[in-house]
Amino acid sequence: MTIHRVIRHVQRYQGWVGGGAALCLTVGLYLGLLGSPPDYYQGEVVRIMYIHVPLAHTALLGYTVLAGGSAWYLWKRDPIIDNMCHAVAALSACFTALALLTGMIWGKPTWDTWWTWDARLTSFTVLLLILLGYLMVRTVVDDLDKAARYGAVLAILGFVDLPIIHFSVEWWRTLHQPQSISMRGVSIASGLLAPLVVMSVGMSLLFSYMLMIRTQLLYLNRLLDAKKGRLLHQFHMSKADS
Amino acid sequence: MSMTAISCQHLGKAYGHYQVLHDVNLTLAPGECFTLLGPNGAGKTTLLKILATLQRPSEGHYEMLGMNGQTDRDALRSHFVFLAHSTHVYDDLNARENLAFALALRGQRPTDHDIKMALDRVHIGAFAEMKTRHYSAGMKKRLALARTMLARPRILLLDEPFTALDSDGTAIMRDYIGERLSDNGTVIMATHDPEQARPVTTRAGRLRHGTLQEIALDSCVRRNDGRDMQPDDAFS
Amino acid sequence: MSMTAISCQHLGKAYGHYQVLHDVNLTLAPGECFTLLGPNGAGKTTLLKILATLQRPSEGHYEMLGMNGQTDRDALRSHFVFLAHSTHVYDDLNARENLAFALALRGQRPTDHDIKMALDRVHIGAFAEMKTRHYSAGMKKRLALARTMLARPRILLLDEPFTALDSDGTAIMRDYIGERLSDNGTVIMATHDPEQARPVTTRAGRLRHGTLQEIALDSCVRRNDGRDMQPDDAFS
Amino acid sequence: MTPFLKTIRWILWKDLVIELRCRETIASMVFFALIVILIFSFSFSMDQQAAHDVLAGMIWVAFAFTGMIGLGKSFSAELQNDCLEALQMAPVSRGTLYLGKVAANFAFMFVVEILLFPMFVILFNVDVVEDLSLLLVVFSLATAGLAAVGTLFAALTVHIRAREVMLPILLLPMVVPVMIAAVEATKGALNGDPLSLYRPWLELLAIFDVVFTIVSFWMFDFVMDA
Amino acid sequence: MTPFLKTIRWILWKDLVIELRCRETIASMVFFALIVILIFSFSFSMDQQAAHDVLAGMIWVAFAFTGMIGLGKSFSAELQNDCLEALQMAPVSRGTLYLGKVAANFAFMFVVEILLFPMFVILFNVDVVEDLSLLLVVFSLATAGLAAVGTLFAALTVHIRAREVMLPILLLPMVVPVMIAAVEATKGALNGDPLSLYRPWLELLAIFDVVFTIVSFWMFDFVMDA
Ligand code: HEM
Ligand SMILES: Nc1ncnc2c1ncn2[C@@H]1O[C@H](COP(=O)(O)OP(=O)(O)OP(=O)(O)O)[C@@H](O)[C@H]1O
Ligand SMILES: Nc1ncnc2c1ncn2[C@@H]1O[C@H](COP(=O)(O)OP(=O)(O)OP(=O)(O)O)[C@@H](O)[C@H]1O
Ligand SMILES: [Mg+2]
Ligand SMILES: [Mg+2]
């Protein structure tokens, strides 16, 4: 049994990715928490942005990867791609949930509310629901092959839907509420921008690193399953022959 | 017509980590009827479902009438009929409508007369206008047989074709198989009752440990009472 | 123990205006095994379901072990087991849990050892911890048989007990029936295959036109190939 | 323990084991409820204030539809391999079967409600009163009512062809009193009103529970027995 | 007629014949919708004025849940005697099967909507504008969107264990744009607003329909074929 070549590549590069993530995040956090001035309006609270915004960006990036990977899987039907998709989906769901959570923590002091039906929040919530649906399908379907196919179909449909959802929610919002509370139009001072960029890169690298680990895990799990089957087979054969 | 009707090479199928089929090889020529034996859980149904394009093998590949089972599925589907455990009958349509619909999906348009003939041949002509919801198990099976007759497939995949049929039904089924064979059709039939299958069988095999061992026709009709089913019987 | 285990008088059953059973009379003593034959749609399953308290007859009445089938249903239910087409098995419980639950409902509490013995006897002991969702048809049937063994009923109602079983399973089923009989149990078994039933059968009958005609054991094993099923066969 | 209680416990055990193994009923109920809330807030374009007025109503509409999913599954799961037939042939009184199923259904519905409530609090920015124990009383009384009638109707509809839709069609009109009382009592409990203000609703719920458990207990015989 | 269209027509025929014979899908959908309305009006204690504000929302929540019942049935009905297997083995392209089922589902949902609308008008005392044709356009565009995605998801969930609940869980988040657009456009049409005011919503619906019919048409292959 040879290890899949994708896995070998992953194993070669994962150290670099992990190191890069650690570096970027350290620098970013230093710049964000200590090296930048507090916001004129929001004061120190603004620092949660350095987590919140990169998390949200990375989650979206993850979803893009998921859709691409799913299309690729349907074309090639290589189980390793499916393992990757499964891993991306779980991580994206986590990052989305964390973005929402940090957003809520930010929203309480800033807007004095945990939640508002803002366009971006709402479409992210819908995204989270789609991802959870995806994960649920994967647990409910026993047949691995079927789970992979169904998941891929869902991911692609959701990806196509995402922009439509976003626009519809935005129009709906503008129709119903004056923009008293909105995340739009906050011009980010250039002093705040640098740490934000570094943090975003770092968060994406962290995502990639976790993705590499998790893909390997799922892949090895699958190998183990196959191995178990083969051992069982050999065991029974030997018993039958004796 | 090509000389091989069905050929399977190294077919394998795993459910999770159960390797149900391991290395199944089989080549059938037109006019052959292959009887598939094997203990409960051996993978007979699984093998038939793979051939019927209902499941994908996890290893190996197969061809029917020269068409690849993985890539030419749409073309291949018009050449076989799979008579499964379930009868594929809509309970709220009557027998006639069921036949018309099923054949329309195959691109065929049997006349009312054809349909009547087929129903008569399986002896349920008198129930042609009755919703199949009220059919008994055996009557539904007969309807499925009538559908198969009308479809005139070149390949017949039969999963325990004699269950639910009484002796009269069994005879009809056997006659029909014989007729297909003499018409150069090919039949694979999974069954637990080699005696019933014997009159039409030309070759037989036994699934064990996930592989197919061809057996002589004589030995297959001898019953092997008293053998234990062990995990190694069911899963190879 | 009373001398009649089962007695049916003038049992009739109509579905809407289909009179499936018309006038069924049957009296069985302990230790007898009655094999119920008849063409598809004759009403064998219907008769068994009535005896199993799953349906009410539209005419007539019946008794089991002296208990009236219409009024003493709760008491009666602890004395028979009905082994139906479907296996009454929860797909998401494993074999052990399935047995424990089913017997708990009967007020029995088998030890782990009992359960293990029963599973071993039907040769699926190796799969005791596997969800039955992944069992094949025959394995589920074996599990149902193990459940029956543990329940130790005085009356056994069997609907096509040999389908889905391979020759090994068939032998186990037959052994068990024999054992029940010698233990003064009573068995009614609907089947299409009198040969398989023959070794344990003590009496046999054929359902036709909704009535039960007792037939001699010899004649019942002769197959009547080529008979047509006509409406009058199935519905009286 | 009497055989009566033992049977009830075994049925509860069976349903719980299957749920723990597949973890799908509760997860899907929670998930479904979230989506119902989302769709409501779009369709009724609710801002926080409007939402606050109808919060209790929304909670109970979501709970009722979610509960119906659990109820439906509790019997449709018995259809696999015709297990329901086995229950019908079991030598126990039908009432025992009924109570076992009611217990299991109540457990599932109640757990789901406990999981969902915090989400309502967050999404609609509710100021939660300190004392949640009264709310728990309201929830359990109303849930018991839904489970008592719902279990009977789930058994009744399980063999009907259009079962998924027949259950709500039959059940919802029947539990209108539960819904009204639950909404009003929940409003009271959420506002921190004095108990005396909404006590009649609690009494109504209690009466409904007792009456319908007893009636359904008897009626179950005719539903389950041929 | 090409074989392609013929197959679509046969599938439509089959579903319609079964429906005409049993008349249960449409009847139960209508009935269910009525009960949803009933429960809403109790839970949200709506007077006529309040009801008028949320009428469009209520209409579409009722339609969506009702539609889901029809969608679920359209494939679960294929499970009897494993008829779905027969469809899977049929020598026609999967896209044909998809379009046939979409056509049948659209027909059922649309008929139900046409039957239900007058009831809303009566129950909530709506002043109906003279020109209903625009409303029909809104209804058909939105229904087409629900049917296009819904049919795919119904096929996808039909073999899943918790199918009744997985369908709404997967489908509803996906059709959020349809719901929003349908509610807004219906509001406009009911108020008799000038078309220009809600035209963008109609365009959104049209785009959704086209995009998702095409995508689902392709994806159906992967859902139905092993
Ligand atoms: C419960 C959810 C959320 C809350 C309460 C929240 C809260 C906030 C707050 C208070 C700000 C600062 C805005 C200001 O200064 O006025 C902000 C900014 C931001 N949030 Fe969120 N947020 C949430 C979810 C999200 C999500 C899901 C995203 C994903 C796209 C997101 C992306 C952003 C971005 C990019 C900014 C930077 C400001 C901008 O560029 O417009 N937030 N958020
Ligand atoms: N979906 C599935 N998931 C996991 N295992 C499965 C699945 N389907 C079948 N199996 C397993 O595959 C094996 C073969 O099953 P199959 O139905 O092909 O047997 P069979 O030879 O037809 O048996 P029988 O004679 O009892 O019908 C069985 O052991 C069964 O447990
Ligand atoms: N629920 C029902 N409604 C109407 N008719 C029914 C119903 N159930 C069974 N029947 C009819 O009753 C007759 C007897 O059915 P039953 O299943 O008892 O036959 P059987 O002898 O077991 O046949 P088989 O050998 O095919 O299993 C059949 O003609 C069937 O059409
Ligand atoms: Mg089989
Ligand atoms: Mg029968």
PDB file of C-alpha atoms in Angstrom, chain D residues 61-226:
ATOM      1  CA  VAL D  61     -44.673  27.489  16.452  1.00  0.00           C
ATOM      2  CA  ALA D  62     -41.062  26.362  16.121  1.00  0.00           C
ATOM      3  CA  PHE D  63     -41.432  23.902  18.998  1.00  0.00           C
ATOM      4  CA  ALA D  64     -44.662  22.488  17.625  1.00  0.00           C
ATOM      5  CA  PHE D  65     -43.311  21.868  14.138  1.00  0.00           C
ATOM      6  CA  THR D  66     -40.068  20.521  15.518  1.00  0.00           C
ATOM      7  CA  GLY D  67     -41.905  18.283  17.904  1.00  0.00           C
ATOM      8  CA  MET D  68     -43.962  16.938  15.073  1.00  0.00           C
ATOM      9  CA  ILE D  69     -40.795  15.776  13.380  1.00  0.00           C
ATOM     10  CA  GLY D  70     -39.803  13.853  16.461  1.00  0.00           C
ATOM     11  CA  LEU D  71     -43.264  12.391  16.876  1.00  0.00           C
ATOM     12  CA  GLY D  72     -43.459  11.314  13.265  1.00  0.00           C
ATOM     13  CA  LYS D  73     -40.084   9.636  13.449  1.00  0.00           C
ATOM     14  CA  SER D  74     -40.886   7.837  16.654  1.00  0.00           C
ATOM     15  CA  PHE D  75     -43.373   5.637  14.852  1.00  0.00           C
ATOM     16  CA  SER D  76     -42.079   5.704  11.311  1.00  0.00           C
ATOM     17  CA  ALA D  77     -38.856   4.248  12.716  1.00  0.00           C
ATOM     18  CA  GLU D  78     -40.934   1.258  13.777  1.00  0.00           C
ATOM     19  CA  LEU D  79     -41.792   0.562  10.154  1.00  0.00           C
ATOM     20  CA  GLN D  80     -38.330  -0.746   9.296  1.00  0.00           C
ATOM     21  CA  ASN D  81     -38.754  -4.499   8.958  1.00  0.00           C
ATOM     22  CA  ASP D  82     -42.327  -4.046  10.216  1.00  0.00           C
ATOM     23  CA  CYS D  83     -41.217  -3.773  13.817  1.00  0.00           C
ATOM     24  CA  LEU D  84     -44.560  -2.191  14.575  1.00  0.00           C
ATOM     25  CA  GLU D  85     -46.160  -5.571  13.946  1.00  0.00           C
ATOM     26  CA  ALA D  86     -43.923  -7.020  16.612  1.00  0.00           C
ATOM     27  CA  LEU D  87     -45.086  -4.356  19.057  1.00  0.00           C
ATOM     28  CA  GLN D  88     -48.659  -5.146  18.135  1.00  0.00           C
ATOM     29  CA  MET D  89     -48.103  -8.797  18.892  1.00  0.00           C
ATOM     30  CA  ALA D  90     -46.320  -8.108  22.177  1.00  0.00           C
ATOM     31  CA  PRO D  91     -48.158  -9.590  25.139  1.00  0.00           C
ATOM     32  CA  VAL D  92     -48.372  -6.316  27.037  1.00  0.00           C
ATOM     33  CA  SER D  93     -51.286  -3.950  27.366  1.00  0.00           C
ATOM     34  CA  ARG D  94     -51.409  -1.342  24.657  1.00  0.00           C
ATOM     35  CA  GLY D  95     -51.383   1.328  27.344  1.00  0.00           C
ATOM     36  CA  THR D  96     -47.888   0.289  28.348  1.00  0.00           C
ATOM     37  CA  LEU D  97     -46.663   0.728  24.819  1.00  0.00           C
ATOM     38  CA  TYR D  98     -48.332   4.117  24.741  1.00  0.00           C
ATOM     39  CA  LEU D  99     -46.707   5.351  27.917  1.00  0.00           C
ATOM     40  CA  GLY D 100     -43.302   4.097  26.799  1.00  0.00           C
ATOM     41  CA  LYS D 101     -43.558   6.013  23.580  1.00  0.00           C
ATOM     42  CA  VAL D 102     -44.893   9.126  25.321  1.00  0.00           C
ATOM     43  CA  ALA D 103     -41.926   9.047  27.672  1.00  0.00           C
ATOM     44  CA  ALA D 104     -39.460   8.779  24.802  1.00  0.00           C
ATOM     45  CA  ASN D 105     -41.155  11.507  22.805  1.00  0.00           C
ATOM     46  CA  PHE D 106     -41.344  13.822  25.782  1.00  0.00           C
ATOM     47  CA  ALA D 107     -37.656  13.296  26.438  1.00  0.00           C
ATOM     48  CA  PHE D 108     -36.642  14.141  22.884  1.00  0.00           C
ATOM     49  CA  MET D 109     -38.883  17.173  22.615  1.00  0.00           C
ATOM     50  CA  PHE D 110     -37.853  18.553  25.962  1.00  0.00           C
ATOM     51  CA  VAL D 111     -34.140  18.200  25.288  1.00  0.00           C
ATOM     52  CA  VAL D 112     -34.556  19.969  21.976  1.00  0.00           C
ATOM     53  CA  GLU D 113     -36.476  22.805  23.607  1.00  0.00           C
ATOM     54  CA  ILE D 114     -33.787  23.271  26.202  1.00  0.00           C
ATOM     55  CA  LEU D 115     -31.183  23.455  23.460  1.00  0.00           C
ATOM     56  CA  LEU D 116     -33.181  25.885  21.360  1.00  0.00           C
ATOM     57  CA  PHE D 117     -34.222  28.382  23.958  1.00  0.00           C
ATOM     58  CA  PRO D 118     -30.794  30.067  24.297  1.00  0.00           C
ATOM     59  CA  MET D 119     -30.728  30.606  20.566  1.00  0.00           C
ATOM     60  CA  PHE D 120     -33.996  32.509  20.695  1.00  0.00           C
ATOM     61  CA  VAL D 121     -32.567  34.561  23.537  1.00  0.00           C
ATOM     62  CA  ILE D 122     -29.531  35.508  21.494  1.00  0.00           C
ATOM     63  CA  LEU D 123     -31.071  35.953  18.080  1.00  0.00           C
ATOM     64  CA  PHE D 124     -33.910  38.117  19.292  1.00  0.00           C
ATOM     65  CA  ASN D 125     -32.037  39.842  22.040  1.00  0.00           C
ATOM     66  CA  VAL D 126     -34.386  38.889  24.814  1.00  0.00           C
ATOM     67  CA  ASP D 127     -33.800  40.222  28.295  1.00  0.00           C
ATOM     68  CA  VAL D 128     -33.982  37.020  30.208  1.00  0.00           C
ATOM     69  CA  VAL D 129     -35.581  37.086  33.587  1.00  0.00           C
ATOM     70  CA  GLU D 130     -33.510  35.655  36.393  1.00  0.00           C
ATOM     71  CA  ASP D 131     -35.881  32.930  37.355  1.00  0.00           C
ATOM     72  CA  LEU D 132     -36.110  30.369  34.615  1.00  0.00           C
ATOM     73  CA  SER D 133     -37.756  27.676  36.703  1.00  0.00           C
ATOM     74  CA  LEU D 134     -41.262  28.898  35.893  1.00  0.00           C
ATOM     75  CA  LEU D 135     -40.415  28.824  32.232  1.00  0.00           C
ATOM     76  CA  LEU D 136     -39.309  25.226  32.647  1.00  0.00           C
ATOM     77  CA  VAL D 137     -42.663  24.411  34.198  1.00  0.00           C
ATOM     78  CA  VAL D 138     -44.453  25.980  31.249  1.00  0.00           C
ATOM     79  CA  PHE D 139     -42.268  24.118  28.780  1.00  0.00           C
ATOM     80  CA  SER D 140     -42.733  20.768  30.416  1.00  0.00           C
ATOM     81  CA  LEU D 141     -46.480  21.078  30.848  1.00  0.00           C
ATOM     82  CA  ALA D 142     -47.012  22.147  27.257  1.00  0.00           C
ATOM     83  CA  THR D 143     -44.599  19.554  25.922  1.00  0.00           C
ATOM     84  CA  ALA D 144     -46.351  16.836  27.866  1.00  0.00           C
ATOM     85  CA  GLY D 145     -49.594  17.890  26.236  1.00  0.00           C
ATOM     86  CA  LEU D 146     -48.091  17.788  22.772  1.00  0.00           C
ATOM     87  CA  ALA D 147     -46.494  14.404  23.466  1.00  0.00           C
ATOM     88  CA  ALA D 148     -49.656  12.893  24.940  1.00  0.00           C
ATOM     89  CA  VAL D 149     -51.863  13.650  21.955  1.00  0.00           C
ATOM     90  CA  GLY D 150     -49.020  13.524  19.447  1.00  0.00           C
ATOM     91  CA  THR D 151     -47.991   9.991  20.327  1.00  0.00           C
ATOM     92  CA  LEU D 152     -51.502   8.705  19.809  1.00  0.00           C
ATOM     93  CA  PHE D 153     -51.801  10.478  16.491  1.00  0.00           C
ATOM     94  CA  ALA D 154     -48.383   9.409  15.341  1.00  0.00           C
ATOM     95  CA  ALA D 155     -49.434   5.810  15.902  1.00  0.00           C
ATOM     96  CA  LEU D 156     -52.686   6.470  14.142  1.00  0.00           C
ATOM     97  CA  THR D 157     -51.090   7.996  11.062  1.00  0.00           C
ATOM     98  CA  VAL D 158     -48.114   5.695  10.744  1.00  0.00           C
ATOM     99  CA  HIS D 159     -49.876   3.277   8.430  1.00  0.00           C
ATOM    100  CA  ILE D 160     -51.585   5.945   6.391  1.00  0.00           C
ATOM    101  CA  ARG D 161     -49.998   6.567   3.075  1.00  0.00           C
ATOM    102  CA  ALA D 162     -49.590  10.336   3.408  1.00  0.00           C
ATOM    103  CA  ARG D 163     -48.331  10.026   6.922  1.00  0.00           C
ATOM    104  CA  GLU D 164     -45.892  12.945   7.007  1.00  0.00           C
ATOM    105  CA  VAL D 165     -48.670  15.349   6.287  1.00  0.00           C
ATOM    106  CA  MET D 166     -51.548  13.641   8.058  1.00  0.00           C
ATOM    107  CA  LEU D 167     -49.865  13.949  11.437  1.00  0.00           C
ATOM    108  CA  PRO D 168     -49.791  17.780  11.470  1.00  0.00           C
ATOM    109  CA  ILE D 169     -53.200  17.916   9.851  1.00  0.00           C
ATOM    110  CA  LEU D 170     -54.772  15.878  12.621  1.00  0.00           C
ATOM    111  CA  LEU D 171     -52.638  16.973  15.512  1.00  0.00           C
ATOM    112  CA  LEU D 172     -52.436  20.729  15.167  1.00  0.00           C
ATOM    113  CA  PRO D 173     -56.144  21.494  15.377  1.00  0.00           C
ATOM    114  CA  MET D 174     -56.328  19.226  18.401  1.00  0.00           C
ATOM    115  CA  VAL D 175     -53.596  21.024  20.311  1.00  0.00           C
ATOM    116  CA  VAL D 176     -54.814  24.538  19.662  1.00  0.00           C
ATOM    117  CA  PRO D 177     -55.543  24.915  23.399  1.00  0.00           C
ATOM    118  CA  VAL D 178     -52.009  23.825  24.241  1.00  0.00           C
ATOM    119  CA  MET D 179     -50.575  26.301  21.774  1.00  0.00           C
ATOM    120  CA  ILE D 180     -52.642  29.214  23.053  1.00  0.00           C
ATOM    121  CA  ALA D 181     -51.959  28.447  26.689  1.00  0.00           C
ATOM    122  CA  ALA D 182     -48.274  27.831  26.063  1.00  0.00           C
ATOM    123  CA  VAL D 183     -47.863  31.102  24.176  1.00  0.00           C
ATOM    124  CA  GLU D 184     -49.653  33.121  26.827  1.00  0.00           C
ATOM    125  CA  ALA D 185     -47.881  31.471  29.732  1.00  0.00           C
ATOM    126  CA  THR D 186     -44.509  31.825  28.035  1.00  0.00           C
ATOM    127  CA  LYS D 187     -45.182  35.510  27.459  1.00  0.00           C
ATOM    128  CA  GLY D 188     -45.946  35.896  31.112  1.00  0.00           C
ATOM    129  CA  ALA D 189     -42.907  33.969  32.258  1.00  0.00           C
ATOM    130  CA  LEU D 190     -40.589  35.847  29.898  1.00  0.00           C
ATOM    131  CA  ASN D 191     -41.914  39.228  31.036  1.00  0.00           C
ATOM    132  CA  GLY D 192     -41.451  38.226  34.649  1.00  0.00           C
ATOM    133  CA  ASP D 193     -45.137  38.846  35.304  1.00  0.00           C
ATOM    134  CA  PRO D 194     -46.463  37.673  38.648  1.00  0.00           C
ATOM    135  CA  LEU D 195     -47.508  34.067  38.478  1.00  0.00           C
ATOM    136  CA  SER D 196     -51.103  34.884  39.345  1.00  0.00           C
ATOM    137  CA  LEU D 197     -51.477  36.637  35.999  1.00  0.00           C
ATOM    138  CA  TYR D 198     -50.881  33.550  33.910  1.00  0.00           C
ATOM    139  CA  ARG D 199     -51.670  30.835  36.404  1.00  0.00           C
ATOM    140  CA  PRO D 200     -54.973  29.975  34.643  1.00  0.00           C
ATOM    141  CA  TRP D 201     -53.010  29.073  31.551  1.00  0.00           C
ATOM    142  CA  LEU D 202     -50.834  26.702  33.537  1.00  0.00           C
ATOM    143  CA  GLU D 203     -53.915  25.118  34.993  1.00  0.00           C
ATOM    144  CA  LEU D 204     -55.386  24.736  31.546  1.00  0.00           C
ATOM    145  CA  LEU D 205     -52.208  22.994  30.417  1.00  0.00           C
ATOM    146  CA  ALA D 206     -52.235  20.683  33.424  1.00  0.00           C
ATOM    147  CA  ILE D 207     -55.852  19.757  32.844  1.00  0.00           C
ATOM    148  CA  PHE D 208     -55.214  19.140  29.174  1.00  0.00           C
ATOM    149  CA  ASP D 209     -52.262  16.894  30.023  1.00  0.00           C
ATOM    150  CA  VAL D 210     -54.178  14.791  32.503  1.00  0.00           C
ATOM    151  CA  VAL D 211     -57.287  14.466  30.383  1.00  0.00           C
ATOM    152  CA  PHE D 212     -55.499  13.609  27.191  1.00  0.00           C
ATOM    153  CA  THR D 213     -53.036  11.215  28.746  1.00  0.00           C
ATOM    154  CA  ILE D 214     -55.891   9.242  30.210  1.00  0.00           C
ATOM    155  CA  VAL D 215     -58.052   9.351  27.108  1.00  0.00           C
ATOM    156  CA  SER D 216     -55.168   8.491  24.788  1.00  0.00           C
ATOM    157  CA  PHE D 217     -54.095   5.711  27.123  1.00  0.00           C
ATOM    158  CA  TRP D 218     -57.483   4.076  26.565  1.00  0.00           C
ATOM    159  CA  MET D 219     -57.747   4.948  22.928  1.00  0.00           C
ATOM    160  CA  PHE D 220     -54.351   3.512  22.097  1.00  0.00           C
ATOM    161  CA  ASP D 221     -55.921   0.077  22.284  1.00  0.00           C
ATOM    162  CA  PHE D 222     -58.115   0.819  19.293  1.00  0.00           C
ATOM    163  CA  VAL D 223     -55.322   2.425  17.342  1.00  0.00           C
ATOM    164  CA  MET D 224     -52.787  -0.333  17.764  1.00  0.00           C
ATOM    165  CA  ASP D 225     -54.996  -3.378  17.889  1.00  0.00           C
ATOM    166  CA  ALA D 226     -56.499  -4.704  14.716  1.00  0.00           C
TER     167      ALA D 226
END
